[in-house]
């Protein structure tokens, strides 16, 4: 297997722990990658072995109309065929990420016969979309050679929604590879946080479903020695927050610190999390869109921010959503609260070496991509070998005939 196409229409491939690790694995095994994605705020660093194939706003809107609004297989077929002519090569494997990546990979498979696998990070539910919307996705799932999902909870939901077969699935937690290494150049120092202060941090999205507004409001009730860093993953924290939370300005620089220093890769958070005592991760399904309803209700282990905290030995305070709440209680790598307003009661409790050790230990034993690496490569290779065998058999039959 030498040439792989990844279709990822979120456009944040280097900020997705599992996808970043999968690309690293392919590169380490000598593969060349073509990455098709939309331009966005997310960093897309130039990487040896990866050919970036971005598309702009017009194409993004056109794809949204074809695949989401109209949900038309014929129009989708034409659009992918044009991309095949102008952009794509011959690939040993196609990786379709989430719904649109899956559909486009399936169409390419029908055009060329190239095998494809499906990686799910977001589950679209028929009850929140439409029968027509899901029909396109289900049709694209029929010939999937292998599909990845984070855990049993999400696997059950995805299998039901997409009519997938359990026999060719693989469970892969959303997490990076290897224990995180803290850097000497710490974000907390760059932000001017005094050394005698203890730091809690909230990374990732600052949307309403992440309850960032209530976390911010709760800071005034925290013990005096604690401060909060807010770190939006694409470096737009100030832009996104200050317009919505003008009251926060009174606390900036002494209780609340804003970070606009985005990292290019999700597995390079050593400076951001160095010297941080607690990671905050809250999820509140608001049902305002396809991504923030049942997809969050059935969160499972699909939280990149929680796995990233644990990778660096940062214990967490989380709410009662997904499998991580149960796991935090069982393995004592964090505390579970009902509301952000309860954070104040657990900050001092969680700030100790036992929780820090448990956080890193849980990551190493349960989440680390390296635990799954060999199995992933073996299964991807078997897909490629099977195609080669079928091609060889077909050639023999042709010659004999």
PDB file of N, CA and C in Angstrom, residues 244-334:
ATOM      1  N   UNK A 244     -19.276  38.357  23.177  1.00  0.00           N
ATOM      2  CA  UNK A 244     -20.418  37.734  23.840  1.00  0.00           C
ATOM      3  C   UNK A 244     -20.392  37.883  25.353  1.00  0.00           C
ATOM      4  N   UNK A 245     -19.201  38.064  25.915  1.00  0.00           N
ATOM      5  CA  UNK A 245     -19.083  38.117  27.369  1.00  0.00           C
ATOM      6  C   UNK A 245     -18.298  39.363  27.801  1.00  0.00           C
ATOM      7  N   UNK A 246     -18.840  40.555  27.557  1.00  0.00           N
ATOM      8  CA  UNK A 246     -18.107  41.776  27.923  1.00  0.00           C
ATOM      9  C   UNK A 246     -17.828  41.879  29.415  1.00  0.00           C
ATOM     10  N   UNK A 247     -18.660  41.248  30.248  1.00  0.00           N
ATOM     11  CA  UNK A 247     -18.449  41.294  31.686  1.00  0.00           C
ATOM     12  C   UNK A 247     -17.139  40.623  32.097  1.00  0.00           C
ATOM     13  N   UNK A 248     -16.646  39.752  31.232  1.00  0.00           N
ATOM     14  CA  UNK A 248     -15.425  39.005  31.534  1.00  0.00           C
ATOM     15  C   UNK A 248     -14.197  39.918  31.574  1.00  0.00           C
ATOM     16  N   UNK A 249     -14.267  41.064  30.899  1.00  0.00           N
ATOM     17  CA  UNK A 249     -13.109  41.946  30.801  1.00  0.00           C
ATOM     18  C   UNK A 249     -12.627  42.402  32.168  1.00  0.00           C
ATOM     19  N   UNK A 250     -13.523  42.497  33.139  1.00  0.00           N
ATOM     20  CA  UNK A 250     -13.129  42.935  34.481  1.00  0.00           C
ATOM     21  C   UNK A 250     -12.199  41.934  35.160  1.00  0.00           C
ATOM     22  N   UNK A 251     -12.266  40.669  34.724  1.00  0.00           N
ATOM     23  CA  UNK A 251     -11.455  39.631  35.349  1.00  0.00           C
ATOM     24  C   UNK A 251     -10.228  39.246  34.533  1.00  0.00           C
ATOM     25  N   UNK A 252     -10.114  39.813  33.342  1.00  0.00           N
ATOM     26  CA  UNK A 252      -8.983  39.460  32.484  1.00  0.00           C
ATOM     27  C   UNK A 252      -7.673  39.905  33.112  1.00  0.00           C
ATOM     28  N   UNK A 253      -6.697  39.007  33.088  1.00  0.00           N
ATOM     29  CA  UNK A 253      -5.372  39.344  33.578  1.00  0.00           C
ATOM     30  C   UNK A 253      -5.152  39.043  35.031  1.00  0.00           C
ATOM     31  N   UNK A 254      -6.237  38.695  35.761  1.00  0.00           N
ATOM     32  CA  UNK A 254      -6.008  38.307  37.159  1.00  0.00           C
ATOM     33  C   UNK A 254      -6.801  37.079  37.567  1.00  0.00           C
ATOM     34  N   UNK A 255      -7.989  36.830  37.020  1.00  0.00           N
ATOM     35  CA  UNK A 255      -8.713  35.584  37.281  1.00  0.00           C
ATOM     36  C   UNK A 255      -8.904  34.764  36.003  1.00  0.00           C
ATOM     37  N   UNK A 256      -9.020  35.453  34.884  1.00  0.00           N
ATOM     38  CA  UNK A 256      -9.246  34.785  33.592  1.00  0.00           C
ATOM     39  C   UNK A 256      -8.178  35.237  32.606  1.00  0.00           C
ATOM     40  N   UNK A 257      -7.604  34.271  31.904  1.00  0.00           N
ATOM     41  CA  UNK A 257      -6.553  34.550  30.922  1.00  0.00           C
ATOM     42  C   UNK A 257      -6.938  33.918  29.584  1.00  0.00           C
ATOM     43  N   UNK A 258      -6.835  34.707  28.524  1.00  0.00           N
ATOM     44  CA  UNK A 258      -7.231  34.256  27.192  1.00  0.00           C
ATOM     45  C   UNK A 258      -5.998  33.913  26.370  1.00  0.00           C
ATOM     46  N   UNK A 259      -6.035  32.749  25.754  1.00  0.00           N
ATOM     47  CA  UNK A 259      -4.930  32.304  24.901  1.00  0.00           C
ATOM     48  C   UNK A 259      -5.367  32.300  23.442  1.00  0.00           C
ATOM     49  N   UNK A 260      -4.627  33.029  22.621  1.00  0.00           N
ATOM     50  CA  UNK A 260      -4.841  33.012  21.174  1.00  0.00           C
ATOM     51  C   UNK A 260      -3.716  32.269  20.464  1.00  0.00           C
ATOM     52  N   UNK A 261      -2.948  31.502  21.219  1.00  0.00           N
ATOM     53  CA  UNK A 261      -1.770  30.814  20.671  1.00  0.00           C
ATOM     54  C   UNK A 261      -2.146  29.404  20.234  1.00  0.00           C
ATOM     55  N   UNK A 262      -2.674  29.276  19.034  1.00  0.00           N
ATOM     56  CA  UNK A 262      -3.093  27.961  18.534  1.00  0.00           C
ATOM     57  C   UNK A 262      -1.884  27.127  18.129  1.00  0.00           C
ATOM     58  N   UNK A 263      -1.944  25.836  18.433  1.00  0.00           N
ATOM     59  CA  UNK A 263      -0.909  24.918  17.978  1.00  0.00           C
ATOM     60  C   UNK A 263      -1.305  24.383  16.604  1.00  0.00           C
ATOM     61  N   UNK A 264      -0.297  24.048  15.783  1.00  0.00           N
ATOM     62  CA  UNK A 264      -0.593  23.528  14.457  1.00  0.00           C
ATOM     63  C   UNK A 264      -1.116  22.107  14.517  1.00  0.00           C
ATOM     64  N   UNK A 265      -0.682  21.355  15.510  1.00  0.00           N
ATOM     65  CA  UNK A 265      -1.055  19.951  15.626  1.00  0.00           C
ATOM     66  C   UNK A 265      -1.581  19.660  17.026  1.00  0.00           C
ATOM     67  N   UNK A 266      -2.619  18.841  17.097  1.00  0.00           N
ATOM     68  CA  UNK A 266      -3.277  18.561  18.363  1.00  0.00           C
ATOM     69  C   UNK A 266      -2.365  17.812  19.329  1.00  0.00           C
ATOM     70  N   UNK A 267      -1.397  17.072  18.808  1.00  0.00           N
ATOM     71  CA  UNK A 267      -0.522  16.312  19.701  1.00  0.00           C
ATOM     72  C   UNK A 267       0.707  17.109  20.135  1.00  0.00           C
ATOM     73  N   UNK A 268       0.648  18.425  19.966  1.00  0.00           N
ATOM     74  CA  UNK A 268       1.754  19.289  20.367  1.00  0.00           C
ATOM     75  C   UNK A 268       1.258  20.311  21.391  1.00  0.00           C
ATOM     76  N   UNK A 269       0.677  19.809  22.470  1.00  0.00           N
ATOM     77  CA  UNK A 269       0.082  20.670  23.492  1.00  0.00           C
ATOM     78  C   UNK A 269       0.947  20.749  24.751  1.00  0.00           C
ATOM     79  N   UNK A 270       2.217  20.345  24.632  1.00  0.00           N
ATOM     80  CA  UNK A 270       3.092  20.311  25.796  1.00  0.00           C
ATOM     81  C   UNK A 270       3.299  21.648  26.457  1.00  0.00           C
ATOM     82  N   UNK A 271       3.343  22.712  25.668  1.00  0.00           N
ATOM     83  CA  UNK A 271       3.503  24.036  26.246  1.00  0.00           C
ATOM     84  C   UNK A 271       2.205  24.580  26.809  1.00  0.00           C
ATOM     85  N   UNK A 272       1.099  24.240  26.175  1.00  0.00           N
ATOM     86  CA  UNK A 272      -0.216  24.722  26.616  1.00  0.00           C
ATOM     87  C   UNK A 272      -0.599  24.126  27.968  1.00  0.00           C
ATOM     88  N   UNK A 273      -0.320  22.834  28.152  1.00  0.00           N
ATOM     89  CA  UNK A 273      -0.774  22.148  29.364  1.00  0.00           C
ATOM     90  C   UNK A 273       0.290  22.033  30.457  1.00  0.00           C
ATOM     91  N   UNK A 274       1.502  22.495  30.182  1.00  0.00           N
ATOM     92  CA  UNK A 274       2.540  22.491  31.215  1.00  0.00           C
ATOM     93  C   UNK A 274       2.146  23.439  32.350  1.00  0.00           C
ATOM     94  N   UNK A 275       2.239  22.950  33.567  1.00  0.00           N
ATOM     95  CA  UNK A 275       1.905  23.785  34.714  1.00  0.00           C
ATOM     96  C   UNK A 275       0.418  23.965  34.946  1.00  0.00           C
ATOM     97  N   UNK A 276      -0.399  23.155  34.282  1.00  0.00           N
ATOM     98  CA  UNK A 276      -1.852  23.210  34.463  1.00  0.00           C
ATOM     99  C   UNK A 276      -2.266  22.109  35.429  1.00  0.00           C
ATOM    100  N   UNK A 277      -3.118  22.425  36.382  1.00  0.00           N
ATOM    101  CA  UNK A 277      -3.520  21.465  37.411  1.00  0.00           C
ATOM    102  C   UNK A 277      -4.808  20.721  37.084  1.00  0.00           C
ATOM    103  N   UNK A 278      -5.721  21.348  36.347  1.00  0.00           N
ATOM    104  CA  UNK A 278      -7.028  20.748  36.078  1.00  0.00           C
ATOM    105  C   UNK A 278      -7.478  21.109  34.669  1.00  0.00           C
ATOM    106  N   UNK A 279      -8.039  20.111  33.965  1.00  0.00           N
ATOM    107  CA  UNK A 279      -8.656  20.360  32.667  1.00  0.00           C
ATOM    108  C   UNK A 279     -10.164  20.296  32.785  1.00  0.00           C
ATOM    109  N   UNK A 280     -10.847  21.255  32.185  1.00  0.00           N
ATOM    110  CA  UNK A 280     -12.312  21.316  32.249  1.00  0.00           C
ATOM    111  C   UNK A 280     -12.907  20.867  30.918  1.00  0.00           C
ATOM    112  N   UNK A 281     -13.916  20.005  30.978  1.00  0.00           N
ATOM    113  CA  UNK A 281     -14.571  19.533  29.760  1.00  0.00           C
ATOM    114  C   UNK A 281     -16.052  19.308  30.048  1.00  0.00           C
ATOM    115  N   UNK A 282     -16.881  20.184  29.495  1.00  0.00           N
ATOM    116  CA  UNK A 282     -18.324  20.095  29.712  1.00  0.00           C
ATOM    117  C   UNK A 282     -19.037  20.003  28.361  1.00  0.00           C
ATOM    118  N   UNK A 283     -20.075  19.182  28.339  1.00  0.00           N
ATOM    119  CA  UNK A 283     -20.860  18.998  27.118  1.00  0.00           C
ATOM    120  C   UNK A 283     -22.341  19.099  27.473  1.00  0.00           C
ATOM    121  N   UNK A 284     -23.057  19.954  26.753  1.00  0.00           N
ATOM    122  CA  UNK A 284     -24.491  20.115  26.977  1.00  0.00           C
ATOM    123  C   UNK A 284     -25.214  20.034  25.636  1.00  0.00           C
ATOM    124  N   UNK A 285     -25.830  18.898  25.319  1.00  0.00           N
ATOM    125  CA  UNK A 285     -26.582  18.799  24.065  1.00  0.00           C
ATOM    126  C   UNK A 285     -27.648  19.889  24.007  1.00  0.00           C
ATOM    127  N   UNK A 286     -27.638  20.671  22.905  1.00  0.00           N
ATOM    128  CA  UNK A 286     -28.631  21.742  22.791  1.00  0.00           C
ATOM    129  C   UNK A 286     -29.621  21.503  21.648  1.00  0.00           C
ATOM    130  N   UNK A 287     -29.371  20.486  20.831  1.00  0.00           N
ATOM    131  CA  UNK A 287     -30.277  20.085  19.752  1.00  0.00           C
ATOM    132  C   UNK A 287     -30.546  21.221  18.762  1.00  0.00           C
ATOM    133  N   UNK A 288     -29.580  22.119  18.620  1.00  0.00           N
ATOM    134  CA  UNK A 288     -29.722  23.215  17.662  1.00  0.00           C
ATOM    135  C   UNK A 288     -29.197  22.853  16.278  1.00  0.00           C
ATOM    136  N   UNK A 289     -28.559  21.714  16.169  1.00  0.00           N
ATOM    137  CA  UNK A 289     -28.025  21.276  14.883  1.00  0.00           C
ATOM    138  C   UNK A 289     -27.736  19.790  14.916  1.00  0.00           C
ATOM    139  N   UNK A 290     -27.310  19.257  13.773  1.00  0.00           N
ATOM    140  CA  UNK A 290     -27.055  17.819  13.664  1.00  0.00           C
ATOM    141  C   UNK A 290     -25.930  17.361  14.586  1.00  0.00           C
ATOM    142  N   UNK A 291     -24.994  18.257  14.901  1.00  0.00           N
ATOM    143  CA  UNK A 291     -23.803  17.866  15.640  1.00  0.00           C
ATOM    144  C   UNK A 291     -23.968  17.974  17.152  1.00  0.00           C
ATOM    145  N   UNK A 292     -24.915  18.757  17.609  1.00  0.00           N
ATOM    146  CA  UNK A 292     -24.984  19.066  19.041  1.00  0.00           C
ATOM    147  C   UNK A 292     -26.258  18.553  19.709  1.00  0.00           C
ATOM    148  N   UNK A 293     -26.841  17.532  19.123  1.00  0.00           N
ATOM    149  CA  UNK A 293     -27.999  16.892  19.725  1.00  0.00           C
ATOM    150  C   UNK A 293     -27.645  15.497  20.207  1.00  0.00           C
ATOM    151  N   UNK A 294     -28.220  14.486  19.553  1.00  0.00           N
ATOM    152  CA  UNK A 294     -27.960  13.095  19.942  1.00  0.00           C
ATOM    153  C   UNK A 294     -26.492  12.721  19.792  1.00  0.00           C
ATOM    154  N   UNK A 295     -25.794  13.386  18.901  1.00  0.00           N
ATOM    155  CA  UNK A 295     -24.358  13.135  18.736  1.00  0.00           C
ATOM    156  C   UNK A 295     -23.600  13.396  20.040  1.00  0.00           C
ATOM    157  N   UNK A 296     -24.067  14.365  20.827  1.00  0.00           N
ATOM    158  CA  UNK A 296     -23.462  14.632  22.138  1.00  0.00           C
ATOM    159  C   UNK A 296     -24.083  13.778  23.236  1.00  0.00           C
ATOM    160  N   UNK A 297     -25.365  13.470  23.105  1.00  0.00           N
ATOM    161  CA  UNK A 297     -26.003  12.588  24.089  1.00  0.00           C
ATOM    162  C   UNK A 297     -25.250  11.259  24.144  1.00  0.00           C
ATOM    163  N   UNK A 298     -24.874  10.757  22.964  1.00  0.00           N
ATOM    164  CA  UNK A 298     -24.143   9.491  22.858  1.00  0.00           C
ATOM    165  C   UNK A 298     -22.653   9.780  22.622  1.00  0.00           C
ATOM    166  N   UNK A 299     -22.078  10.625  23.459  1.00  0.00           N
ATOM    167  CA  UNK A 299     -20.700  11.074  23.283  1.00  0.00           C
ATOM    168  C   UNK A 299     -19.691   9.949  23.410  1.00  0.00           C
ATOM    169  N   UNK A 300     -19.938   9.004  24.314  1.00  0.00           N
ATOM    170  CA  UNK A 300     -19.007   7.898  24.502  1.00  0.00           C
ATOM    171  C   UNK A 300     -17.618   8.372  24.881  1.00  0.00           C
ATOM    172  N   UNK A 301     -16.607   7.909  24.142  1.00  0.00           N
ATOM    173  CA  UNK A 301     -15.214   8.325  24.349  1.00  0.00           C
ATOM    174  C   UNK A 301     -14.752   9.270  23.248  1.00  0.00           C
ATOM    175  N   UNK A 302     -15.704   9.946  22.603  1.00  0.00           N
ATOM    176  CA  UNK A 302     -15.378  10.818  21.477  1.00  0.00           C
ATOM    177  C   UNK A 302     -15.105  12.246  21.939  1.00  0.00           C
ATOM    178  N   UNK A 303     -14.241  12.376  22.914  1.00  0.00           N
ATOM    179  CA  UNK A 303     -13.842  13.702  23.398  1.00  0.00           C
ATOM    180  C   UNK A 303     -12.334  13.850  23.279  1.00  0.00           C
ATOM    181  N   UNK A 304     -11.903  14.578  22.270  1.00  0.00           N
ATOM    182  CA  UNK A 304     -10.481  14.801  22.081  1.00  0.00           C
ATOM    183  C   UNK A 304      -9.872  15.640  23.187  1.00  0.00           C
ATOM    184  N   UNK A 305     -10.652  16.554  23.756  1.00  0.00           N
ATOM    185  CA  UNK A 305     -10.079  17.416  24.797  1.00  0.00           C
ATOM    186  C   UNK A 305      -9.805  16.620  26.069  1.00  0.00           C
ATOM    187  N   UNK A 306     -10.706  15.698  26.436  1.00  0.00           N
ATOM    188  CA  UNK A 306     -10.485  14.906  27.642  1.00  0.00           C
ATOM    189  C   UNK A 306      -9.272  13.998  27.462  1.00  0.00           C
ATOM    190  N   UNK A 307      -9.181  13.317  26.337  1.00  0.00           N
ATOM    191  CA  UNK A 307      -8.033  12.422  26.118  1.00  0.00           C
ATOM    192  C   UNK A 307      -6.727  13.196  26.076  1.00  0.00           C
ATOM    193  N   UNK A 308      -6.765  14.428  25.568  1.00  0.00           N
ATOM    194  CA  UNK A 308      -5.550  15.255  25.525  1.00  0.00           C
ATOM    195  C   UNK A 308      -5.122  15.668  26.928  1.00  0.00           C
ATOM    196  N   UNK A 309      -6.065  16.063  27.770  1.00  0.00           N
ATOM    197  CA  UNK A 309      -5.731  16.359  29.167  1.00  0.00           C
ATOM    198  C   UNK A 309      -5.045  15.160  29.813  1.00  0.00           C
ATOM    199  N   UNK A 310      -5.659  13.996  29.691  1.00  0.00           N
ATOM    200  CA  UNK A 310      -5.147  12.794  30.352  1.00  0.00           C
ATOM    201  C   UNK A 310      -3.776  12.413  29.823  1.00  0.00           C
ATOM    202  N   UNK A 311      -3.548  12.643  28.555  1.00  0.00           N
ATOM    203  CA  UNK A 311      -2.253  12.326  27.950  1.00  0.00           C
ATOM    204  C   UNK A 311      -1.109  13.062  28.651  1.00  0.00           C
ATOM    205  N   UNK A 312      -1.389  14.260  29.122  1.00  0.00           N
ATOM    206  CA  UNK A 312      -0.370  15.064  29.802  1.00  0.00           C
ATOM    207  C   UNK A 312      -0.475  14.962  31.329  1.00  0.00           C
ATOM    208  N   UNK A 313      -1.229  14.000  31.802  1.00  0.00           N
ATOM    209  CA  UNK A 313      -1.344  13.819  33.240  1.00  0.00           C
ATOM    210  C   UNK A 313      -2.122  14.913  33.931  1.00  0.00           C
ATOM    211  N   UNK A 314      -3.041  15.539  33.211  1.00  0.00           N
ATOM    212  CA  UNK A 314      -3.870  16.602  33.785  1.00  0.00           C
ATOM    213  C   UNK A 314      -5.229  16.002  34.148  1.00  0.00           C
ATOM    214  N   UNK A 315      -5.551  15.892  35.432  1.00  0.00           N
ATOM    215  CA  UNK A 315      -6.871  15.370  35.820  1.00  0.00           C
ATOM    216  C   UNK A 315      -7.982  16.303  35.371  1.00  0.00           C
ATOM    217  N   UNK A 316      -9.201  15.776  35.304  1.00  0.00           N
ATOM    218  CA  UNK A 316     -10.290  16.532  34.698  1.00  0.00           C
ATOM    219  C   UNK A 316     -11.456  16.722  35.654  1.00  0.00           C
ATOM    220  N   UNK A 317     -12.178  17.810  35.425  1.00  0.00           N
ATOM    221  CA  UNK A 317     -13.498  18.006  36.013  1.00  0.00           C
ATOM    222  C   UNK A 317     -14.470  18.044  34.843  1.00  0.00           C
ATOM    223  N   UNK A 318     -15.418  17.117  34.852  1.00  0.00           N
ATOM    224  CA  UNK A 318     -16.333  16.960  33.725  1.00  0.00           C
ATOM    225  C   UNK A 318     -17.762  16.830  34.235  1.00  0.00           C
ATOM    226  N   UNK A 319     -18.710  16.905  33.308  1.00  0.00           N
ATOM    227  CA  UNK A 319     -20.100  16.707  33.699  1.00  0.00           C
ATOM    228  C   UNK A 319     -20.589  15.326  33.260  1.00  0.00           C
ATOM    229  N   UNK A 320     -21.838  15.047  33.526  1.00  0.00           N
ATOM    230  CA  UNK A 320     -22.397  13.705  33.355  1.00  0.00           C
ATOM    231  C   UNK A 320     -22.833  13.456  31.907  1.00  0.00           C
ATOM    232  N   UNK A 321     -21.851  13.413  30.982  1.00  0.00           N
ATOM    233  CA  UNK A 321     -22.143  13.109  29.583  1.00  0.00           C
ATOM    234  C   UNK A 321     -21.100  12.144  29.060  1.00  0.00           C
ATOM    235  N   UNK A 322     -21.553  11.114  28.348  1.00  0.00           N
ATOM    236  CA  UNK A 322     -20.617  10.187  27.737  1.00  0.00           C
ATOM    237  C   UNK A 322     -20.077   9.160  28.713  1.00  0.00           C
ATOM    238  N   UNK A 323     -19.203   8.292  28.211  1.00  0.00           N
ATOM    239  CA  UNK A 323     -18.613   7.226  29.021  1.00  0.00           C
ATOM    240  C   UNK A 323     -17.554   7.738  29.992  1.00  0.00           C
ATOM    241  N   UNK A 324     -16.986   8.918  29.708  1.00  0.00           N
ATOM    242  CA  UNK A 324     -15.890   9.397  30.542  1.00  0.00           C
ATOM    243  C   UNK A 324     -16.308   9.658  31.987  1.00  0.00           C
ATOM    244  N   UNK A 325     -17.574  10.008  32.215  1.00  0.00           N
ATOM    245  CA  UNK A 325     -18.024  10.247  33.592  1.00  0.00           C
ATOM    246  C   UNK A 325     -17.909   8.962  34.417  1.00  0.00           C
ATOM    247  N   UNK A 326     -18.405   7.871  33.852  1.00  0.00           N
ATOM    248  CA  UNK A 326     -18.307   6.574  34.537  1.00  0.00           C
ATOM    249  C   UNK A 326     -16.850   6.150  34.714  1.00  0.00           C
ATOM    250  N   UNK A 327     -16.033   6.368  33.682  1.00  0.00           N
ATOM    251  CA  UNK A 327     -14.630   5.989  33.744  1.00  0.00           C
ATOM    252  C   UNK A 327     -13.869   6.832  34.767  1.00  0.00           C
ATOM    253  N   UNK A 328     -14.197   8.109  34.862  1.00  0.00           N
ATOM    254  CA  UNK A 328     -13.511   8.987  35.823  1.00  0.00           C
ATOM    255  C   UNK A 328     -13.763   8.531  37.257  1.00  0.00           C
ATOM    256  N   UNK A 329     -14.979   8.116  37.534  1.00  0.00           N
ATOM    257  CA  UNK A 329     -15.293   7.616  38.875  1.00  0.00           C
ATOM    258  C   UNK A 329     -14.547   6.306  39.152  1.00  0.00           C
ATOM    259  N   UNK A 330     -14.536   5.428  38.168  1.00  0.00           N
ATOM    260  CA  UNK A 330     -13.947   4.099  38.357  1.00  0.00           C
ATOM    261  C   UNK A 330     -12.431   4.155  38.501  1.00  0.00           C
ATOM    262  N   UNK A 331     -11.788   4.982  37.658  1.00  0.00           N
ATOM    263  CA  UNK A 331     -10.325   4.998  37.630  1.00  0.00           C
ATOM    264  C   UNK A 331      -9.732   6.221  38.326  1.00  0.00           C
ATOM    265  N   UNK A 332     -10.589   7.099  38.847  1.00  0.00           N
ATOM    266  CA  UNK A 332     -10.177   8.245  39.665  1.00  0.00           C
ATOM    267  C   UNK A 332      -9.137   9.129  38.970  1.00  0.00           C
ATOM    268  N   UNK A 333      -9.427   9.477  37.722  1.00  0.00           N
ATOM    269  CA  UNK A 333      -8.586  10.456  37.032  1.00  0.00           C
ATOM    270  C   UNK A 333      -9.277  11.816  36.928  1.00  0.00           C
ATOM    271  N   UNK A 334     -10.411  11.930  37.605  1.00  0.00           N
ATOM    272  CA  UNK A 334     -11.125  13.194  37.560  1.00  0.00           C
ATOM    273  C   UNK A 334     -12.359  13.164  38.440  1.00  0.00           C
TER     274      UNK A 334
END
